[in-house]
Amino acid sequence: MKPRIGIVDYGAGNLFSVRGGLAAAGARAALVKTSGEIAACDALVIPGVGAFGPAMRKLEPLRLTIEEFASSGKPLLGICLGMQVFLESSDESPGVRGFGFFEGGVKRFPSSVKIPQIGWNQLRFRGNCPLFRELKNGEYAYFVNSYYAKPKDEGVISADSNYGVRFASAVWRENVFATQFHPEKSGDTGIAMLKNFVELAKK
Amino acid sequence: MLAKRIIPCLDVCDGRVVKGVNFVGLRDAGDPSELAARYNDEGADELVFLDITASVEGRKIFLNVLRRTAEQLFIPLSVGGGMKTIEDVREALANGADKVSLNTMIVKNPELLHDTSEEFGSQCIVASIDAKRVGESWRVFTYGGRTPTEIDAIKWAKRCESLGAGEILLTSMDADGTKRGFDLKLTRAVCDAVRIPVIASGGAGTKQDFADVFEKTGADAALAASVFHYDKTSVKKIKKFLKNRGVEVR
């Protein structure tokens, strides 16, 4: 039986490709909006493009539901802005509270590099994150971002990359995963990660 | 740091991929979704899908062709052609586009660039500029290269950046379809003028042309069509060639 993976539809992001990527990885992927729909999923993805503040405002009504999902032990994946909202706050939208699944904030890239970062950057894997099982160091992934997560505990960083500064390109703790890059846009490498995520959803 | 991107371009007309020389004399080059799947497999870093007659014919982009093309892709897809309003852009993004490229309509109405960038974020708004040498400078052309304007291309590129474009797709009309190499002077001039990524387009004929544009200009990506469609070379071969020369590619 294919696991049912919900993609939180809060009016942000290219849901078309996230859904296509999860389907190619072997999941039944559906857009979800309500607490009931979210709770019924085997795993959950929070996508997102745009700015931290507006995204959190739209996610706020689902805060409790998503927090409960995170503590249920079922796999949860934040992508791009969906990663940033897992931190506590962001310099992009001061005063707005993130989910805080990871302690720390979100910073803007230094002015020495072109902003936004748009393109393929290399990943250096740290630790043994199951999302990156059987992937080799130095794989490229597709990024589109002006800000990056800076977790307090560097132990949660599961991949890092270099763009004017070494930054966390993925974080992980227990069942909560997040990638700054777009796995659904990262070719075979990204699909391999989504397959790993789908495997986790089967357990 | 970022790898240089190789981007095949699908110029779509009546649901088929076509290719002309200097923007006219179109030849059929195949089915868009088949070509998209092939380039995805060959290691293309991104695809551009342009509905080249949408503006001229004053109609909307073919959403069904777009959807069919996007379904084959797990790399970014930029879409352009005839988008006039925020709602047109929203529709393209909802039907599989990751970015939209705006050309004629932002020349006519620069507010559209500002408004769409505010609404969807600069990362998904590409300002597409068709430039042609006129005397000592380059002028902007609209409607698929059919209509000249008085606008200076370099100044326009800067203006696009300040209006909120996330990238510039720069096509040299003089080089387009000639297979004699990218317009290095034009590309360099635009790269020096802006701080957002620039995609060089028009004129690619050989692997060496790609090496030249990355080694001699600040271009972040290079776009081509006919070299890929007609099996003259492949994304894979170009990347291998670039890698051996020390250009960072995926």
Tab-separated table of C-alpha atoms in Angstrom:
chain	number	residue	atom	x	y	z
A	1	MET	CA	0.000	0.000	0.000
A	2	LYS	CA	1.379	3.366	-0.992
A	3	PRO	CA	1.669	5.744	1.964
A	4	ARG	CA	-0.555	8.795	1.958
A	5	ILE	CA	1.493	11.981	2.077
A	6	GLY	CA	-0.165	15.321	2.658
A	7	ILE	CA	1.143	18.551	1.166
A	8	VAL	CA	-0.036	21.488	3.235
A	9	ASP	CA	-1.830	23.872	0.884
A	10	TYR	CA	-1.722	27.317	2.461
A	11	GLY	CA	-1.545	29.264	-0.772
A	12	ALA	CA	2.222	29.351	-1.133
A	13	GLY	CA	4.562	27.492	-3.391
A	14	ASN	CA	4.606	25.320	-6.417
A	15	LEU	CA	2.465	22.450	-5.199
A	16	PHE	CA	2.279	21.017	-8.711
A	17	SER	CA	5.914	19.902	-8.676
A	18	VAL	CA	5.952	18.775	-5.039
A	19	ARG	CA	2.976	16.541	-5.767
A	20	GLY	CA	4.584	15.247	-8.979
A	21	GLY	CA	7.854	14.523	-7.186
A	22	LEU	CA	6.162	12.591	-4.364
A	23	ALA	CA	4.082	10.613	-6.873
A	24	ALA	CA	7.255	9.728	-8.809
A	25	ALA	CA	8.752	8.617	-5.485
A	26	GLY	CA	5.894	6.166	-4.934
A	27	ALA	CA	3.483	8.043	-2.650
A	28	ARG	CA	-0.174	8.898	-2.845
A	29	ALA	CA	0.227	12.643	-2.535
A	30	ALA	CA	-2.690	14.926	-1.790
A	31	LEU	CA	-3.092	18.593	-0.950
A	32	VAL	CA	-4.356	19.062	2.603
A	33	LYS	CA	-5.847	22.121	4.265
A	34	THR	CA	-7.705	21.107	7.399
A	35	SER	CA	-6.686	19.588	10.735
A	36	GLY	CA	-8.643	16.445	9.955
A	37	GLU	CA	-6.970	15.966	6.579
A	38	ILE	CA	-3.533	16.543	8.078
A	39	ALA	CA	-4.012	14.117	10.963
A	40	ALA	CA	-5.071	11.367	8.521
A	41	CYS	CA	-1.731	11.462	6.640
A	42	ASP	CA	1.153	9.021	7.077
A	43	ALA	CA	3.608	11.849	6.458
A	44	LEU	CA	3.397	15.563	5.870
A	45	VAL	CA	5.221	18.051	3.655
A	46	ILE	CA	5.254	21.800	4.220
A	47	PRO	CA	6.304	23.472	0.996
A	48	GLY	CA	6.691	27.194	0.471
A	49	VAL	CA	8.131	30.059	-1.444
A	50	GLY	CA	7.837	33.724	-0.606
A	51	ALA	CA	8.433	35.522	2.648
A	52	PHE	CA	8.524	34.219	6.250
A	53	GLY	CA	5.942	36.610	7.713
A	54	PRO	CA	3.104	36.103	5.205
A	55	ALA	CA	3.715	32.331	5.225
A	56	MET	CA	3.503	32.108	9.023
A	57	ARG	CA	0.368	34.218	9.042
A	58	LYS	CA	-1.262	31.715	6.705
A	59	LEU	CA	0.073	28.741	8.687
A	60	GLU	CA	-0.890	30.152	12.092
A	61	PRO	CA	-4.420	28.603	12.103
A	62	LEU	CA	-2.765	25.189	11.586
A	63	ARG	CA	-0.015	25.710	14.178
A	64	LEU	CA	-1.384	23.305	16.769
A	65	THR	CA	-2.240	20.660	14.183
A	66	ILE	CA	1.261	20.775	12.705
A	67	GLU	CA	2.879	20.782	16.162
A	68	GLU	CA	0.834	17.710	17.084
A	69	PHE	CA	1.859	16.043	13.839
A	70	ALA	CA	5.523	16.721	14.651
A	71	SER	CA	5.199	15.158	18.088
A	72	SER	CA	3.231	12.168	16.747
A	73	GLY	CA	6.462	10.677	15.396
A	74	LYS	CA	5.203	10.584	11.806
A	75	PRO	CA	7.657	11.979	9.230
A	76	LEU	CA	7.418	15.721	8.602
A	77	LEU	CA	9.380	17.503	5.857
A	78	GLY	CA	9.754	21.243	5.347
A	79	ILE	CA	10.972	22.428	1.961
A	80	CYS	CA	12.634	25.797	1.253
A	81	LEU	CA	10.602	28.402	3.178
A	82	GLY	CA	8.978	25.342	4.763
A	83	MET	CA	12.397	24.694	6.360
A	84	GLN	CA	12.828	28.267	7.544
A	85	VAL	CA	9.483	28.306	9.370
A	86	PHE	CA	10.750	25.324	11.446
A	87	LEU	CA	13.166	27.744	13.149
A	88	GLU	CA	12.108	30.215	15.844
A	89	SER	CA	12.289	33.475	13.905
A	90	SER	CA	13.642	35.152	10.779
A	91	ASP	CA	15.460	38.399	10.039
A	92	GLU	CA	13.148	38.631	7.023
A	93	SER	CA	10.099	39.236	9.215
A	94	PRO	CA	11.171	40.377	12.694
A	95	GLY	CA	8.679	39.664	15.447
A	96	VAL	CA	6.970	36.786	13.650
A	97	ARG	CA	7.175	33.479	15.509
A	98	GLY	CA	8.113	30.325	13.613
A	99	PHE	CA	7.329	26.772	14.717
A	100	GLY	CA	10.579	26.522	16.645
A	101	PHE	CA	11.107	22.786	15.999
A	102	PHE	CA	14.770	23.802	15.792
A	103	GLU	CA	16.240	26.480	18.047
A	104	GLY	CA	17.758	29.394	16.165
A	105	GLY	CA	16.909	31.940	13.508
A	106	VAL	CA	17.008	32.672	9.803
A	107	LYS	CA	19.627	35.051	8.336
A	108	ARG	CA	20.124	36.835	5.038
A	109	PHE	CA	23.036	35.829	2.796
A	110	PRO	CA	25.978	38.252	2.897
A	111	SER	CA	26.004	41.052	0.319
A	112	SER	CA	29.169	39.609	-1.256
A	113	VAL	CA	27.027	37.146	-3.263
A	114	LYS	CA	24.143	37.542	-5.689
A	115	ILE	CA	20.792	37.405	-3.889
A	116	PRO	CA	18.638	35.377	-4.310
A	117	GLN	CA	20.800	32.302	-4.643
A	118	ILE	CA	19.292	30.664	-7.725
A	119	GLY	CA	20.776	27.441	-8.989
A	120	TRP	CA	22.494	24.171	-8.233
A	121	ASN	CA	24.745	24.009	-5.209
A	122	GLN	CA	26.721	21.128	-3.720
A	123	LEU	CA	25.686	19.300	-0.574
A	124	ARG	CA	28.034	18.056	2.118
A	125	PHE	CA	26.206	15.495	4.218
A	126	ARG	CA	26.725	15.432	7.990
A	127	GLY	CA	25.647	12.588	10.225
A	128	ASN	CA	23.472	9.810	8.881
A	129	CYS	CA	20.212	11.459	7.988
A	130	PRO	CA	17.894	8.747	6.578
A	131	LEU	CA	16.642	11.243	3.971
A	132	PHE	CA	20.061	11.081	2.300
A	133	ARG	CA	20.528	7.328	2.527
A	134	GLU	CA	22.741	6.010	-0.307
A	135	LEU	CA	23.494	9.488	-1.634
A	136	LYS	CA	27.075	10.588	-2.152
A	137	ASN	CA	28.708	13.695	-0.763
A	138	GLY	CA	28.995	16.441	-3.348
A	139	GLU	CA	25.631	15.833	-5.001
A	140	TYR	CA	24.018	18.977	-6.384
A	141	ALA	CA	20.589	20.241	-5.407
A	142	TYR	CA	18.482	23.137	-6.663
A	143	PHE	CA	18.200	26.204	-4.414
A	144	VAL	CA	16.174	29.396	-4.623
A	145	ASN	CA	16.628	31.482	-1.491
A	146	SER	CA	17.764	34.790	-0.058
A	147	TYR	CA	17.753	33.643	3.571
A	148	TYR	CA	19.147	30.559	5.322
A	149	ALA	CA	18.512	28.795	8.614
A	150	LYS	CA	21.061	29.115	11.383
A	151	PRO	CA	20.224	26.523	14.054
A	152	LYS	CA	21.763	27.001	17.517
A	153	ASP	CA	22.628	23.325	17.822
A	154	GLU	CA	24.893	22.500	14.884
A	155	GLY	CA	24.272	18.846	15.619
A	156	VAL	CA	20.932	19.066	13.817
A	157	ILE	CA	22.570	20.087	10.515
A	158	SER	CA	22.273	17.098	8.168
A	159	ALA	CA	23.783	18.814	5.104
A	160	ASP	CA	25.615	22.054	4.531
A	161	SER	CA	26.555	24.082	1.458
A	162	ASN	CA	28.592	27.142	0.631
A	163	TYR	CA	27.209	30.405	-0.695
A	164	GLY	CA	29.282	33.303	0.538
A	165	VAL	CA	28.999	31.545	3.883
A	166	ARG	CA	28.688	27.879	4.950
A	167	PHE	CA	25.027	27.411	5.681
A	168	ALA	CA	22.686	24.638	6.770
A	169	SER	CA	21.139	23.260	3.597
A	170	ALA	CA	19.238	20.598	5.573
A	171	VAL	CA	18.380	19.882	9.201
A	172	TRP	CA	17.023	16.796	10.922
A	173	ARG	CA	15.984	15.595	14.340
A	174	GLU	CA	14.060	12.373	14.867
A	175	ASN	CA	10.995	12.528	12.580
A	176	VAL	CA	11.364	16.180	11.585
A	177	PHE	CA	13.291	16.860	8.363
A	178	ALA	CA	13.851	20.029	6.396
A	179	THR	CA	15.735	21.007	3.265
A	180	GLN	CA	16.522	24.508	2.066
A	181	PHE	CA	16.804	23.160	-1.501
A	182	HIS	CA	13.926	21.779	-3.546
A	183	PRO	CA	14.175	17.965	-3.756
A	184	GLU	CA	11.257	17.987	-6.231
A	185	LYS	CA	13.380	20.135	-8.559
A	186	SER	CA	16.733	18.447	-7.979
A	187	GLY	CA	16.571	15.791	-10.686
A	188	ASP	CA	17.443	12.173	-9.819
A	189	THR	CA	19.170	13.231	-6.594
A	190	GLY	CA	16.016	14.892	-5.336
A	191	ILE	CA	13.763	12.016	-6.331
A	192	ALA	CA	16.077	9.630	-4.439
A	193	MET	CA	15.562	11.782	-1.314
A	194	LEU	CA	11.791	11.785	-1.756
A	195	LYS	CA	11.883	7.983	-2.140
A	196	ASN	CA	13.735	7.788	1.174
A	197	PHE	CA	11.050	10.002	2.714
A	198	VAL	CA	8.289	7.796	1.302
A	199	GLU	CA	10.042	4.744	2.807
A	200	LEU	CA	10.026	6.441	6.209
A	201	ALA	CA	6.305	7.082	5.817
A	202	LYS	CA	5.671	3.349	5.393
A	203	LYS	CA	7.061	2.535	8.846
B	1	MET	CA	29.313	27.824	-4.979
B	2	LEU	CA	26.767	27.529	-7.746
B	3	ALA	CA	27.254	25.398	-10.825
B	4	LYS	CA	26.877	27.079	-14.215
B	5	ARG	CA	23.535	26.073	-15.681
B	6	ILE	CA	22.833	24.635	-19.124
B	7	ILE	CA	19.265	25.356	-20.172
B	8	PRO	CA	17.575	23.908	-23.256
B	9	CYS	CA	14.801	26.108	-24.567
B	10	LEU	CA	11.563	24.900	-26.091
B	11	ASP	CA	10.057	27.499	-28.411
B	12	VAL	CA	6.485	26.302	-28.728
B	13	CYS	CA	4.109	27.230	-31.527
B	14	ASP	CA	0.713	25.522	-31.972
B	15	GLY	CA	1.706	22.873	-29.438
B	16	ARG	CA	4.924	21.888	-31.254
B	17	VAL	CA	8.550	22.843	-30.605
B	18	VAL	CA	9.875	25.009	-33.431
B	19	LYS	CA	13.084	26.822	-34.188
B	20	GLY	CA	13.916	29.695	-36.520
B	21	VAL	CA	16.942	31.770	-37.488
B	22	ASN	CA	17.101	35.387	-36.262
B	23	PHE	CA	13.557	34.890	-34.943
B	24	VAL	CA	11.920	33.956	-38.305
B	25	GLY	CA	11.648	30.933	-40.660
B	26	LEU	CA	10.309	28.345	-38.208
B	27	ARG	CA	11.075	24.612	-38.481
B	28	ASP	CA	9.388	21.815	-36.544
B	29	ALA	CA	11.593	20.252	-33.851
B	30	GLY	CA	9.263	17.852	-32.043
B	31	ASP	CA	6.769	17.341	-29.218
B	32	PRO	CA	7.380	19.531	-26.141
B	33	SER	CA	6.730	16.889	-23.489
B	34	GLU	CA	8.930	14.311	-25.275
B	35	LEU	CA	11.775	16.791	-25.617
B	36	ALA	CA	11.330	17.903	-21.999
B	37	ALA	CA	11.633	14.317	-20.745
B	38	ARG	CA	14.723	13.774	-22.868
B	39	TYR	CA	16.483	16.895	-21.587
B	40	ASN	CA	15.532	16.050	-18.010
B	41	ASP	CA	17.234	12.660	-18.451
B	42	GLU	CA	20.278	14.146	-20.184
B	43	GLY	CA	21.106	16.316	-17.188
B	44	ALA	CA	19.710	19.701	-18.195
B	45	ASP	CA	19.734	22.068	-15.211
B	46	GLU	CA	16.508	23.795	-16.099
B	47	LEU	CA	14.100	24.141	-19.017
B	48	VAL	CA	12.560	27.174	-20.615
B	49	PHE	CA	9.198	26.861	-22.335
B	50	LEU	CA	8.259	29.821	-24.516
B	51	ASP	CA	4.908	30.097	-26.225
B	52	ILE	CA	6.436	32.266	-28.925
B	53	THR	CA	3.310	33.415	-30.714
B	54	ALA	CA	1.070	33.991	-27.666
B	55	SER	CA	1.849	37.741	-27.543
B	56	VAL	CA	1.528	38.242	-31.262
B	57	GLU	CA	-1.734	36.348	-31.417
B	58	GLY	CA	-2.948	38.121	-28.273
B	59	ARG	CA	-3.991	34.880	-26.574
B	60	LYS	CA	-3.130	33.011	-23.425
B	61	ILE	CA	-0.437	30.397	-23.074
B	62	PHE	CA	-1.375	26.779	-23.853
B	63	LEU	CA	-1.951	25.509	-20.333
B	64	ASN	CA	-2.587	21.920	-21.376
B	65	VAL	CA	0.719	21.749	-23.275
B	66	LEU	CA	2.430	23.386	-20.293
B	67	ARG	CA	0.970	20.863	-17.835
B	68	ARG	CA	1.924	17.936	-20.031
B	69	THR	CA	5.473	19.276	-20.282
B	70	ALA	CA	5.807	20.024	-16.549
B	71	GLU	CA	4.688	16.518	-15.571
B	72	GLN	CA	7.838	15.079	-17.155
B	73	LEU	CA	10.165	17.338	-15.233
B	74	PHE	CA	11.992	17.200	-11.930
B	75	ILE	CA	14.102	20.237	-12.717
B	76	PRO	CA	12.993	23.877	-12.737
B	77	LEU	CA	10.763	25.063	-15.551
B	78	SER	CA	10.457	28.675	-16.692
B	79	VAL	CA	7.523	29.645	-18.816
B	80	GLY	CA	6.963	32.650	-21.019
B	81	GLY	CA	4.526	33.967	-23.576
B	82	GLY	CA	1.669	36.431	-23.562
B	83	MET	CA	1.227	36.863	-19.815
B	84	LYS	CA	-0.421	40.217	-19.204
B	85	THR	CA	-1.718	40.133	-15.649
B	86	ILE	CA	-0.961	38.813	-12.181
B	87	GLU	CA	-3.716	36.261	-12.774
B	88	ASP	CA	-1.996	34.987	-15.954
B	89	VAL	CA	1.187	34.494	-13.939
B	90	ARG	CA	-0.687	32.753	-11.140
B	91	GLU	CA	-2.259	30.410	-13.702
B	92	ALA	CA	1.114	29.504	-15.233
B	93	LEU	CA	2.586	28.842	-11.758
B	94	ALA	CA	-0.420	26.677	-10.862
B	95	ASN	CA	-0.006	24.640	-14.048
B	96	GLY	CA	3.579	23.568	-13.509
B	97	ALA	CA	5.780	26.621	-14.048
B	98	ASP	CA	8.384	27.326	-11.369
B	99	LYS	CA	9.204	30.711	-12.844
B	100	VAL	CA	7.689	32.921	-15.462
B	101	SER	CA	9.561	35.002	-17.957
B	102	LEU	CA	8.017	38.301	-18.909
B	103	ASN	CA	9.090	40.210	-21.999
B	104	THR	CA	6.783	42.293	-24.190
B	105	MET	CA	4.240	42.959	-21.470
B	106	ILE	CA	6.720	44.442	-18.973
B	107	VAL	CA	8.095	46.770	-21.650
B	108	LYS	CA	4.549	47.992	-22.248
B	109	ASN	CA	3.678	47.955	-18.558
B	110	PRO	CA	6.704	47.927	-16.196
B	111	GLU	CA	4.339	47.887	-13.198
B	112	LEU	CA	3.539	44.271	-14.061
B	113	LEU	CA	7.129	43.298	-13.264
B	114	HIS	CA	6.983	45.109	-9.937
B	115	ASP	CA	3.550	43.737	-9.028
B	116	THR	CA	4.256	40.099	-9.925
B	117	SER	CA	7.566	40.217	-8.079
B	118	GLU	CA	5.797	41.568	-4.979
B	119	GLU	CA	3.076	38.949	-5.260
B	120	PHE	CA	5.103	35.809	-6.018
B	121	GLY	CA	8.671	36.774	-5.021
B	122	SER	CA	11.526	37.874	-7.247
B	123	GLN	CA	12.872	34.306	-7.385
B	124	CYS	CA	10.174	33.267	-9.818
B	125	ILE	CA	10.152	36.342	-12.064
B	126	VAL	CA	12.536	36.343	-15.007
B	127	ALA	CA	12.854	39.487	-17.108
B	128	SER	CA	13.370	38.322	-20.662
B	129	ILE	CA	15.093	40.840	-22.923
B	130	ASP	CA	15.440	40.510	-26.704
B	131	ALA	CA	18.267	42.849	-27.708
B	132	LYS	CA	19.617	43.856	-31.103
B	133	ARG	CA	22.598	46.005	-31.981
B	134	VAL	CA	21.667	49.419	-33.335
B	135	GLY	CA	24.725	51.588	-33.960
B	136	GLU	CA	26.909	51.631	-30.874
B	137	SER	CA	24.345	50.248	-28.445
B	138	TRP	CA	21.677	47.576	-28.094
B	139	ARG	CA	17.959	48.205	-28.311
B	140	VAL	CA	15.099	46.228	-26.811
B	141	PHE	CA	12.696	44.506	-29.219
B	142	THR	CA	9.254	43.175	-28.318
B	143	TYR	CA	6.614	40.801	-29.748
B	144	GLY	CA	9.112	37.999	-30.372
B	145	GLY	CA	11.616	40.347	-31.991
B	146	ARG	CA	9.116	41.835	-34.403
B	147	THR	CA	8.759	45.297	-32.899
B	148	PRO	CA	11.658	47.678	-32.270
B	149	THR	CA	11.639	50.071	-29.321
B	150	GLU	CA	13.817	53.051	-28.435
B	151	ILE	CA	14.797	51.461	-25.125
B	152	ASP	CA	18.488	50.849	-24.443
B	153	ALA	CA	18.944	47.181	-23.471
B	154	ILE	CA	21.556	47.766	-20.757
B	155	LYS	CA	19.507	50.473	-19.077
B	156	TRP	CA	16.421	48.282	-19.339
B	157	ALA	CA	18.245	45.376	-17.671
B	158	LYS	CA	19.090	47.639	-14.729
B	159	ARG	CA	15.528	48.891	-14.564
B	160	CYS	CA	14.234	45.294	-14.542
B	161	GLU	CA	16.509	44.535	-11.604
B	162	SER	CA	15.210	47.507	-9.643
B	163	LEU	CA	11.605	46.620	-10.485
B	164	GLY	CA	12.100	43.219	-8.867
B	165	ALA	CA	13.260	40.730	-11.517
B	166	GLY	CA	15.075	37.753	-9.978
B	167	GLU	CA	16.970	36.889	-13.157
B	168	ILE	CA	17.578	38.255	-16.640
B	169	LEU	CA	17.169	36.051	-19.695
B	170	LEU	CA	19.172	37.917	-22.309
B	171	THR	CA	18.726	36.966	-25.950
B	172	SER	CA	20.918	38.464	-28.637
B	173	MET	CA	18.798	38.743	-31.765
B	174	ASP	CA	21.940	39.256	-33.825
B	175	ALA	CA	23.353	35.919	-32.670
B	176	ASP	CA	20.126	33.932	-32.374
B	177	GLY	CA	19.992	30.891	-34.637
B	178	THR	CA	23.338	31.676	-36.297
B	179	LYS	CA	25.290	29.008	-34.332
B	180	ARG	CA	28.309	31.332	-34.373
B	181	GLY	CA	28.543	31.704	-30.623
B	182	PHE	CA	26.941	33.793	-27.889
B	183	ASP	CA	27.096	37.576	-28.108
B	184	LEU	CA	29.899	38.001	-25.583
B	185	LYS	CA	29.960	41.802	-25.698
B	186	LEU	CA	26.272	42.162	-25.008
B	187	THR	CA	26.342	39.472	-22.313
B	188	ARG	CA	29.330	41.076	-20.594
B	189	ALA	CA	27.713	44.506	-20.716
B	190	VAL	CA	24.538	43.246	-19.037
B	191	CYS	CA	26.380	41.098	-16.468
B	192	ASP	CA	28.459	44.132	-15.483
B	193	ALA	CA	25.338	46.275	-15.127
B	194	VAL	CA	23.260	44.060	-12.805
B	195	ARG	CA	23.770	41.945	-9.695
B	196	ILE	CA	21.095	39.331	-10.428
B	197	PRO	CA	21.827	36.128	-12.387
B	198	VAL	CA	22.024	36.481	-16.163
B	199	ILE	CA	21.106	33.708	-18.603
B	200	ALA	CA	22.883	34.167	-21.930
B	201	SER	CA	20.888	33.140	-24.979
B	202	GLY	CA	21.234	33.104	-28.737
B	203	GLY	CA	23.955	31.802	-31.012
B	204	ALA	CA	25.203	28.594	-29.375
B	205	GLY	CA	26.587	26.219	-31.997
B	206	THR	CA	29.454	24.305	-30.382
B	207	LYS	CA	30.744	23.194	-26.985
B	208	GLN	CA	33.382	25.892	-27.247
B	209	ASP	CA	30.675	28.553	-27.392
B	210	PHE	CA	29.465	27.479	-23.943
B	211	ALA	CA	33.023	27.551	-22.572
B	212	ASP	CA	33.497	31.047	-24.022
B	213	VAL	CA	30.367	32.517	-22.495
B	214	PHE	CA	31.246	31.170	-19.021
B	215	GLU	CA	34.955	31.984	-19.185
B	216	LYS	CA	34.690	35.396	-20.812
B	217	THR	CA	31.520	36.834	-19.252
B	218	GLY	CA	29.818	36.707	-15.874
B	219	ALA	CA	26.858	34.689	-17.210
B	220	ASP	CA	25.354	32.273	-14.679
B	221	ALA	CA	23.601	30.132	-17.230
B	222	ALA	CA	23.543	29.530	-20.954
B	223	LEU	CA	20.431	28.767	-22.941
B	224	ALA	CA	20.198	27.138	-26.339
B	225	ALA	CA	17.650	25.425	-28.520
B	226	SER	CA	18.654	24.134	-31.929
B	227	VAL	CA	22.004	22.617	-30.837
B	228	PHE	CA	20.032	20.312	-28.588
B	229	HIS	CA	16.910	19.660	-30.660
B	230	TYR	CA	18.734	18.460	-33.739
B	231	ASP	CA	21.250	16.243	-31.903
B	232	LYS	CA	24.200	18.459	-32.840
B	233	THR	CA	25.502	17.957	-29.328
B	234	SER	CA	24.014	17.024	-25.969
B	235	VAL	CA	23.811	18.568	-22.525
B	236	LYS	CA	25.972	15.703	-21.264
B	237	LYS	CA	28.751	16.305	-23.805
B	238	ILE	CA	28.783	20.032	-23.147
B	239	LYS	CA	28.999	19.493	-19.401
B	240	LYS	CA	31.838	17.011	-19.727
B	241	PHE	CA	33.714	19.477	-21.913
B	242	LEU	CA	33.148	22.331	-19.443
B	243	LYS	CA	34.158	20.210	-16.451
B	244	ASN	CA	37.448	19.279	-18.103
B	245	ARG	CA	38.138	22.967	-18.558
B	246	GLY	CA	37.493	23.710	-14.892
B	247	VAL	CA	34.044	25.279	-15.241
B	248	GLU	CA	31.838	24.136	-12.343
B	249	VAL	CA	28.877	22.163	-13.661
B	250	ARG	CA	26.511	19.697	-12.061
